[in-house]
Coordinates of C-alpha atoms in Angstrom, one line a residue:
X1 CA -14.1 10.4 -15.2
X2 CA -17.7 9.6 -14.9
X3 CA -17.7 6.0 -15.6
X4 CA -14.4 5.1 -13.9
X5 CA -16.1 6.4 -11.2
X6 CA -19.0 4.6 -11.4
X7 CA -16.9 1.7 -11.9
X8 CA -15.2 2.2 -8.7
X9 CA -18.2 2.5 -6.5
X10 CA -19.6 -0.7 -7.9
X11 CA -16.5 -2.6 -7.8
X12 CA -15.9 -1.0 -4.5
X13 CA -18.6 -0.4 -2.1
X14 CA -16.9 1.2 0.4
X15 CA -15.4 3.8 -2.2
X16 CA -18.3 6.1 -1.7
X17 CA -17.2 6.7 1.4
X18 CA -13.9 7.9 1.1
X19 CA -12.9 11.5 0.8
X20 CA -12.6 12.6 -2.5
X21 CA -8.7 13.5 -2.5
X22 CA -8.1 9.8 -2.2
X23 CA -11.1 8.8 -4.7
X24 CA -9.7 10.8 -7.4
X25 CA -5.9 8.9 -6.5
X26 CA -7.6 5.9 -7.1
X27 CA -9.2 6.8 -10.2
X28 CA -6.0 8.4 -11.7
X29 CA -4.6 5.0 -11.2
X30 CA -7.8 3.3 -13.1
X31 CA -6.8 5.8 -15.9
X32 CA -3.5 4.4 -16.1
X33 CA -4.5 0.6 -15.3
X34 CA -7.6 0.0 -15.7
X35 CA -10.3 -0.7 -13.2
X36 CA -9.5 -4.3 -13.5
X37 CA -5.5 -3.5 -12.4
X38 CA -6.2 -1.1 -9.6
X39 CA -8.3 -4.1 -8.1
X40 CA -5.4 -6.2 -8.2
X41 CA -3.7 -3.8 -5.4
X42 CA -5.8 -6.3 -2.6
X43 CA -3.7 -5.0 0.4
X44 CA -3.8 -1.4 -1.0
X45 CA -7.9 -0.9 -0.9
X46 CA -7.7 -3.0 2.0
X47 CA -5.9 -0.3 4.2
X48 CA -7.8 2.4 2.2
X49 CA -11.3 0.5 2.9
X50 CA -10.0 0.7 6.6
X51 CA -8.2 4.2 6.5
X52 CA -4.7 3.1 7.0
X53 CA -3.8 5.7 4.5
X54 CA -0.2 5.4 5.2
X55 CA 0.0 1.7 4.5
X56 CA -2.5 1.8 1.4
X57 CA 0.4 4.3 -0.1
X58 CA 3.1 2.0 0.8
X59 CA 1.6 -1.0 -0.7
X60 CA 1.0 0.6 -4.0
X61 CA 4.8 2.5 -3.7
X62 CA 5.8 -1.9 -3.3
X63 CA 4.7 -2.3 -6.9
X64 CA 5.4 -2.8 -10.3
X65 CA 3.5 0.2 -11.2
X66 CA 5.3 2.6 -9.1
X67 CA 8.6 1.2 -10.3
X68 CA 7.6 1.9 -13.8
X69 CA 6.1 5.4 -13.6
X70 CA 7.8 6.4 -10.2
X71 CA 6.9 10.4 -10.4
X72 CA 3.1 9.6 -11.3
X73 CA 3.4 6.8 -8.2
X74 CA 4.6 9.3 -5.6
X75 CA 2.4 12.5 -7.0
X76 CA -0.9 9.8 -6.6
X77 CA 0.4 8.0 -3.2
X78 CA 1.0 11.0 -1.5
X79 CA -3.0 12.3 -2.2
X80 CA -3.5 8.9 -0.5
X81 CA -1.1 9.2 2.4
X82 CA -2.0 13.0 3.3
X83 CA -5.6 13.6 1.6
X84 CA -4.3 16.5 -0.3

């Protein structure tokens, strides 16, 4: 968990400053993905970077990812959406 956080903060440097419901929903989708594939969700951290929580959720929910493993996509897109 350590060093896919660490990744995340210096990947991301506005990760850091996001609550730590949403960083651990990120990081449960660097688990799965990578680090690398959770960077390719541009319009995702985009409205998380900007805290348009409800629109970072329904970018990743418009995804590959989410189609594949739909109960892990809703369980990590609602900590995003609702912080909890």
């Amino acid at each position: 968990l350590h060093r896919i956080m660490g990744r995340l903060d210096w990947k991301l440097s506005w990760f850091p400053g996001i609550d730590g419901v949403r960083q651990r929903a990120i990081a449960n989708m660097a688990f799965q993905l990578g680090v690398d594939g959770v960077l390719e969700f541009k319009n995702m951290l985009q409205c998380l970077k900007d805290g348009k929580y409800a629109q970072a959720a329904d970018h990743a929910l418009d995804s590959t990812w989410a189609k594949q493993t739909p109960e892990r996509a809703k369980r990590v897109t609602d900590m995003i959406r609702n912080g909890v």
